[in-house]
JSON list of C-alpha atoms in Angstrom, two decimals:
[
{"chain": "D", "resi": 188, "resn": "MET", "atom": "CA", "xyz": [-23.70, -95.06, 137.97]},
{"chain": "D", "resi": 189, "resn": "LYS", "atom": "CA", "xyz": [-23.83, -91.78, 140.21]},
{"chain": "D", "resi": 190, "resn": "SER", "atom": "CA", "xyz": [-21.20, -90.32, 141.55]},
{"chain": "D", "resi": 191, "resn": "HIS", "atom": "CA", "xyz": [-21.38, -87.17, 144.09]},
{"chain": "D", "resi": 192, "resn": "PHE", "atom": "CA", "xyz": [-19.63, -83.77, 143.34]},
{"chain": "D", "resi": 193, "resn": "ILE", "atom": "CA", "xyz": [-18.51, -80.99, 146.05]},
{"chain": "D", "resi": 194, "resn": "HIS", "atom": "CA", "xyz": [-18.21, -77.45, 144.29]},
{"chain": "D", "resi": 195, "resn": "LEU", "atom": "CA", "xyz": [-16.12, -74.31, 145.87]},
{"chain": "D", "resi": 196, "resn": "CYS", "atom": "CA", "xyz": [-17.42, -71.09, 144.87]},
{"chain": "D", "resi": 197, "resn": "SER", "atom": "CA", "xyz": [-15.93, -67.60, 144.61]},
{"chain": "D", "resi": 198, "resn": "LYS", "atom": "CA", "xyz": [-16.83, -66.72, 148.30]},
{"chain": "D", "resi": 199, "resn": "ASN", "atom": "CA", "xyz": [-14.87, -69.58, 149.58]},
{"chain": "D", "resi": 200, "resn": "LEU", "atom": "CA", "xyz": [-18.39, -71.45, 150.32]},
{"chain": "D", "resi": 201, "resn": "ILE", "atom": "CA", "xyz": [-18.61, -75.18, 149.60]},
{"chain": "D", "resi": 202, "resn": "VAL", "atom": "CA", "xyz": [-21.89, -75.84, 147.51]},
{"chain": "D", "resi": 203, "resn": "TRP", "atom": "CA", "xyz": [-23.35, -79.46, 147.41]},
{"chain": "D", "resi": 204, "resn": "LEU", "atom": "CA", "xyz": [-24.23, -80.37, 143.90]},
{"chain": "D", "resi": 205, "resn": "GLY", "atom": "CA", "xyz": [-25.71, -83.45, 144.87]},
{"chain": "D", "resi": 206, "resn": "SER", "atom": "CA", "xyz": [-25.84, -86.65, 142.93]},
{"chain": "D", "resi": 207, "resn": "VAL", "atom": "CA", "xyz": [-24.93, -86.37, 139.42]},
{"chain": "D", "resi": 208, "resn": "GLY", "atom": "CA", "xyz": [-25.84, -88.69, 136.88]},
{"chain": "D", "resi": 209, "resn": "ILE", "atom": "CA", "xyz": [-23.25, -90.27, 134.36]},
{"chain": "D", "resi": 210, "resn": "GLY", "atom": "CA", "xyz": [-25.07, -91.78, 131.31]},
{"chain": "D", "resi": 211, "resn": "ARG", "atom": "CA", "xyz": [-24.42, -92.98, 127.74]},
{"chain": "D", "resi": 212, "resn": "ALA", "atom": "CA", "xyz": [-24.91, -91.26, 124.71]},
{"chain": "D", "resi": 213, "resn": "SER", "atom": "CA", "xyz": [-26.02, -93.19, 121.74]},
{"chain": "D", "resi": 214, "resn": "HIS", "atom": "CA", "xyz": [-22.52, -93.46, 120.57]},
{"chain": "D", "resi": 215, "resn": "GLY", "atom": "CA", "xyz": [-20.93, -95.09, 123.27]},
{"chain": "D", "resi": 216, "resn": "VAL", "atom": "CA", "xyz": [-19.53, -91.52, 124.56]},
{"chain": "D", "resi": 217, "resn": "GLN", "atom": "CA", "xyz": [-19.93, -90.92, 128.23]},
{"chain": "D", "resi": 218, "resn": "THR", "atom": "CA", "xyz": [-21.98, -87.61, 129.03]},
{"chain": "D", "resi": 219, "resn": "VAL", "atom": "CA", "xyz": [-21.85, -85.82, 132.63]},
{"chain": "D", "resi": 220, "resn": "LEU", "atom": "CA", "xyz": [-24.78, -84.04, 133.63]},
{"chain": "D", "resi": 221, "resn": "TRP", "atom": "CA", "xyz": [-24.46, -81.37, 136.50]},
{"chain": "D", "resi": 222, "resn": "ARG", "atom": "CA", "xyz": [-25.80, -78.02, 137.83]},
{"chain": "D", "resi": 223, "resn": "SER", "atom": "CA", "xyz": [-23.31, -75.36, 138.20]},
{"chain": "D", "resi": 224, "resn": "CYS", "atom": "CA", "xyz": [-23.19, -72.84, 141.09]},
{"chain": "D", "resi": 225, "resn": "SER", "atom": "CA", "xyz": [-24.53, -69.56, 140.35]},
{"chain": "D", "resi": 226, "resn": "GLN", "atom": "CA", "xyz": [-21.85, -67.66, 142.27]},
{"chain": "D", "resi": 227, "resn": "TYR", "atom": "CA", "xyz": [-18.99, -69.34, 140.66]},
{"chain": "D", "resi": 228, "resn": "LYS", "atom": "CA", "xyz": [-16.38, -67.51, 139.20]},
{"chain": "D", "resi": 229, "resn": "GLN", "atom": "CA", "xyz": [-13.23, -68.20, 137.66]},
{"chain": "D", "resi": 230, "resn": "VAL", "atom": "CA", "xyz": [-10.37, -66.32, 139.19]},
{"chain": "D", "resi": 231, "resn": "ALA", "atom": "CA", "xyz": [-7.32, -65.64, 137.23]},
{"chain": "D", "resi": 232, "resn": "THR", "atom": "CA", "xyz": [-4.35, -64.99, 139.74]},
{"chain": "D", "resi": 233, "resn": "ASN", "atom": "CA", "xyz": [-0.82, -64.24, 138.75]},
{"chain": "D", "resi": 234, "resn": "GLU", "atom": "CA", "xyz": [0.80, -66.19, 141.35]},
{"chain": "D", "resi": 235, "resn": "ASP", "atom": "CA", "xyz": [1.26, -69.59, 138.81]},
{"chain": "D", "resi": 236, "resn": "LEU", "atom": "CA", "xyz": [2.65, -67.08, 136.07]},
{"chain": "D", "resi": 237, "resn": "PRO", "atom": "CA", "xyz": [6.29, -66.87, 135.51]},
{"chain": "D", "resi": 238, "resn": "VAL", "atom": "CA", "xyz": [7.66, -63.83, 136.59]},
{"chain": "D", "resi": 239, "resn": "THR", "atom": "CA", "xyz": [9.59, -61.77, 133.91]},
{"chain": "D", "resi": 240, "resn": "VAL", "atom": "CA", "xyz": [12.86, -60.58, 135.00]},
{"chain": "D", "resi": 241, "resn": "GLU", "atom": "CA", "xyz": [15.31, -58.72, 132.59]},
{"chain": "D", "resi": 242, "resn": "ASN", "atom": "CA", "xyz": [18.44, -60.32, 130.77]},
{"chain": "D", "resi": 243, "resn": "PRO", "atom": "CA", "xyz": [21.20, -59.30, 133.52]},
{"chain": "D", "resi": 244, "resn": "TYR", "atom": "CA", "xyz": [24.04, -60.31, 131.03]},
{"chain": "D", "resi": 245, "resn": "LYS", "atom": "CA", "xyz": [22.21, -58.08, 128.33]},
{"chain": "D", "resi": 246, "resn": "GLU", "atom": "CA", "xyz": [24.57, -55.56, 127.11]},
{"chain": "D", "resi": 247, "resn": "PRO", "atom": "CA", "xyz": [23.34, -51.82, 127.20]},
{"chain": "D", "resi": 248, "resn": "ASN", "atom": "CA", "xyz": [22.97, -50.59, 123.63]},
{"chain": "D", "resi": 249, "resn": "LYS", "atom": "CA", "xyz": [26.03, -48.75, 121.79]},
{"chain": "D", "resi": 250, "resn": "LYS", "atom": "CA", "xyz": [26.35, -45.46, 121.28]},
{"chain": "D", "resi": 251, "resn": "CYS", "atom": "CA", "xyz": [28.86, -43.20, 119.68]},
{"chain": "D", "resi": 252, "resn": "ILE", "atom": "CA", "xyz": [30.71, -41.64, 122.43]},
{"chain": "D", "resi": 253, "resn": "LEU", "atom": "CA", "xyz": [31.96, -38.86, 120.10]},
{"chain": "D", "resi": 254, "resn": "CYS", "atom": "CA", "xyz": [28.83, -37.30, 118.74]},
{"chain": "D", "resi": 255, "resn": "GLY", "atom": "CA", "xyz": [28.55, -33.79, 119.48]},
{"chain": "D", "resi": 256, "resn": "LYS", "atom": "CA", "xyz": [32.64, -33.42, 120.04]},
{"chain": "D", "resi": 257, "resn": "PRO", "atom": "CA", "xyz": [35.05, -32.33, 117.74]},
{"chain": "D", "resi": 258, "resn": "VAL", "atom": "CA", "xyz": [37.72, -34.54, 116.41]},
{"chain": "D", "resi": 259, "resn": "ASP", "atom": "CA", "xyz": [41.43, -32.82, 116.21]},
{"chain": "D", "resi": 260, "resn": "TYR", "atom": "CA", "xyz": [44.56, -34.20, 114.72]},
{"chain": "D", "resi": 261, "resn": "LYS", "atom": "CA", "xyz": [46.51, -32.30, 117.24]},
{"chain": "D", "resi": 262, "resn": "ASN", "atom": "CA", "xyz": [44.60, -34.59, 120.58]},
{"chain": "D", "resi": 263, "resn": "VAL", "atom": "CA", "xyz": [47.14, -37.01, 120.60]},
{"chain": "D", "resi": 264, "resn": "GLN", "atom": "CA", "xyz": [45.55, -38.65, 123.67]},
{"chain": "D", "resi": 265, "resn": "LEU", "atom": "CA", "xyz": [42.21, -39.17, 122.36]},
{"chain": "D", "resi": 266, "resn": "LEU", "atom": "CA", "xyz": [43.63, -40.69, 118.84]},
{"chain": "D", "resi": 267, "resn": "SER", "atom": "CA", "xyz": [45.87, -43.04, 120.73]},
{"chain": "D", "resi": 268, "resn": "GLN", "atom": "CA", "xyz": [42.69, -44.58, 122.33]},
{"chain": "D", "resi": 269, "resn": "PHE", "atom": "CA", "xyz": [41.83, -45.88, 118.62]},
{"chain": "D", "resi": 270, "resn": "VAL", "atom": "CA", "xyz": [45.00, -47.19, 117.54]},
{"chain": "D", "resi": 271, "resn": "SER", "atom": "CA", "xyz": [46.62, -50.90, 118.74]},
{"chain": "D", "resi": 272, "resn": "PRO", "atom": "CA", "xyz": [49.32, -50.86, 120.91]},
{"chain": "D", "resi": 273, "resn": "PHE", "atom": "CA", "xyz": [50.99, -53.75, 119.86]},
{"chain": "D", "resi": 274, "resn": "THR", "atom": "CA", "xyz": [50.84, -53.16, 115.43]},
{"chain": "D", "resi": 275, "resn": "GLY", "atom": "CA", "xyz": [49.64, -49.22, 115.45]},
{"chain": "D", "resi": 276, "resn": "CYS", "atom": "CA", "xyz": [46.74, -50.39, 113.44]},
{"chain": "D", "resi": 277, "resn": "ILE", "atom": "CA", "xyz": [43.59, -48.01, 113.58]},
{"chain": "D", "resi": 278, "resn": "TYR", "atom": "CA", "xyz": [40.63, -50.32, 115.19]},
{"chain": "D", "resi": 279, "resn": "GLY", "atom": "CA", "xyz": [37.73, -50.88, 112.98]},
{"chain": "D", "resi": 280, "resn": "ARG", "atom": "CA", "xyz": [34.04, -49.48, 113.50]},
{"chain": "D", "resi": 281, "resn": "HIS", "atom": "CA", "xyz": [33.10, -53.00, 115.18]},
{"chain": "D", "resi": 282, "resn": "ILE", "atom": "CA", "xyz": [35.53, -52.52, 118.06]},
{"chain": "D", "resi": 283, "resn": "THR", "atom": "CA", "xyz": [35.00, -48.63, 118.58]},
{"chain": "D", "resi": 284, "resn": "GLY", "atom": "CA", "xyz": [31.57, -48.35, 118.73]},
{"chain": "D", "resi": 285, "resn": "LEU", "atom": "CA", "xyz": [31.68, -45.34, 116.65]},
{"chain": "D", "resi": 286, "resn": "CYS", "atom": "CA", "xyz": [29.23, -44.27, 114.14]},
{"chain": "D", "resi": 287, "resn": "GLY", "atom": "CA", "xyz": [30.97, -44.01, 110.37]},
{"chain": "D", "resi": 288, "resn": "LYS", "atom": "CA", "xyz": [31.07, -40.65, 110.45]},
{"chain": "D", "resi": 289, "resn": "LYS", "atom": "CA", "xyz": [33.08, -39.91, 113.47]},
{"chain": "D", "resi": 290, "resn": "GLN", "atom": "CA", "xyz": [35.12, -43.44, 112.57]},
{"chain": "D", "resi": 291, "resn": "LYS", "atom": "CA", "xyz": [36.08, -41.30, 109.31]},
{"chain": "D", "resi": 292, "resn": "GLU", "atom": "CA", "xyz": [36.80, -38.39, 110.96]},
{"chain": "D", "resi": 293, "resn": "ILE", "atom": "CA", "xyz": [38.98, -40.47, 113.46]},
{"chain": "D", "resi": 294, "resn": "THR", "atom": "CA", "xyz": [40.98, -42.32, 110.90]},
{"chain": "D", "resi": 295, "resn": "LYS", "atom": "CA", "xyz": [41.46, -39.38, 108.68]},
{"chain": "D", "resi": 296, "resn": "ALA", "atom": "CA", "xyz": [42.50, -37.11, 111.64]},
{"chain": "D", "resi": 297, "resn": "ILE", "atom": "CA", "xyz": [45.24, -40.30, 113.10]},
{"chain": "D", "resi": 298, "resn": "LYS", "atom": "CA", "xyz": [46.65, -40.69, 109.34]},
{"chain": "D", "resi": 299, "resn": "TRP", "atom": "CA", "xyz": [47.23, -37.01, 109.60]},
{"chain": "D", "resi": 300, "resn": "ALA", "atom": "CA", "xyz": [48.79, -36.88, 113.27]},
{"chain": "D", "resi": 301, "resn": "GLN", "atom": "CA", "xyz": [50.95, -39.62, 111.75]},
{"chain": "D", "resi": 302, "resn": "ILE", "atom": "CA", "xyz": [52.11, -37.68, 108.82]},
{"chain": "D", "resi": 303, "resn": "MET", "atom": "CA", "xyz": [52.85, -34.82, 110.59]},
{"chain": "D", "resi": 304, "resn": "GLY", "atom": "CA", "xyz": [54.65, -36.46, 113.32]},
{"chain": "D", "resi": 305, "resn": "PHE", "atom": "CA", "xyz": [52.56, -36.46, 116.45]},
{"chain": "D", "resi": 306, "resn": "ILE", "atom": "CA", "xyz": [51.87, -40.38, 116.54]},
{"chain": "D", "resi": 307, "resn": "PRO", "atom": "CA", "xyz": [54.10, -43.33, 115.85]},
{"chain": "D", "resi": 308, "resn": "VAL", "atom": "CA", "xyz": [53.09, -45.20, 112.70]},
{"chain": "D", "resi": 309, "resn": "THR", "atom": "CA", "xyz": [54.19, -48.69, 114.05]},
{"chain": "D", "resi": 310, "resn": "TYR", "atom": "CA", "xyz": [53.24, -49.04, 117.51]},
{"chain": "D", "resi": 311, "resn": "LYS", "atom": "CA", "xyz": [51.47, -46.95, 120.31]},
{"chain": "D", "resi": 312, "resn": "ASP", "atom": "CA", "xyz": [53.18, -44.28, 121.84]},
{"chain": "D", "resi": 313, "resn": "PRO", "atom": "CA", "xyz": [54.10, -45.73, 125.58]},
{"chain": "D", "resi": 314, "resn": "ALA", "atom": "CA", "xyz": [53.14, -42.38, 127.19]},
{"chain": "D", "resi": 315, "resn": "TYR", "atom": "CA", "xyz": [49.67, -43.33, 126.41]},
{"chain": "D", "resi": 316, "resn": "LEU", "atom": "CA", "xyz": [49.74, -47.25, 127.09]},
{"chain": "D", "resi": 317, "resn": "LYS", "atom": "CA", "xyz": [48.01, -46.83, 130.89]},
{"chain": "D", "resi": 318, "resn": "ASP", "atom": "CA", "xyz": [45.16, -44.61, 129.67]},
{"chain": "D", "resi": 319, "resn": "PRO", "atom": "CA", "xyz": [41.65, -45.56, 130.40]},
{"chain": "D", "resi": 320, "resn": "LYS", "atom": "CA", "xyz": [39.72, -47.64, 127.72]},
{"chain": "D", "resi": 321, "resn": "ILE", "atom": "CA", "xyz": [36.96, -45.23, 126.40]},
{"chain": "D", "resi": 322, "resn": "CYS", "atom": "CA", "xyz": [35.95, -48.06, 123.62]},
{"chain": "D", "resi": 323, "resn": "ASN", "atom": "CA", "xyz": [34.95, -51.41, 124.14]},
{"chain": "D", "resi": 324, "resn": "ILE", "atom": "CA", "xyz": [38.47, -52.86, 123.35]},
{"chain": "D", "resi": 325, "resn": "LYS", "atom": "CA", "xyz": [39.02, -56.46, 125.21]},
{"chain": "D", "resi": 326, "resn": "TYR", "atom": "CA", "xyz": [43.08, -57.14, 125.20]}
]
């Protein structure tokens, strides 16, 4: 059985390889014998590869917003950002996004401000309800 092959080289030239013989090996497996083009080079193009795109829904890395800034029990407007408006409870680290050191400072400052009477204990002061949110609180 004979078949004919046409081969495309890298310079867009069509090279006729002529007749190619297909024979049988001793174990019943078909073998194909052909000549290769000396100019043929496999060219990899990036057209068929998938395009890499960053995840548009990925949230940016969390960073402590108070590192390098002093925390004082008299700064009631800052401290009220870390208190629940409904219960007066202090938000945890997983909500505020603060580092451990600053979360501890905020907690101590809020407790001290509550003892001194600057912040109500059971609710958030209504004067600070419309302040912009500085931490990732979704309510």
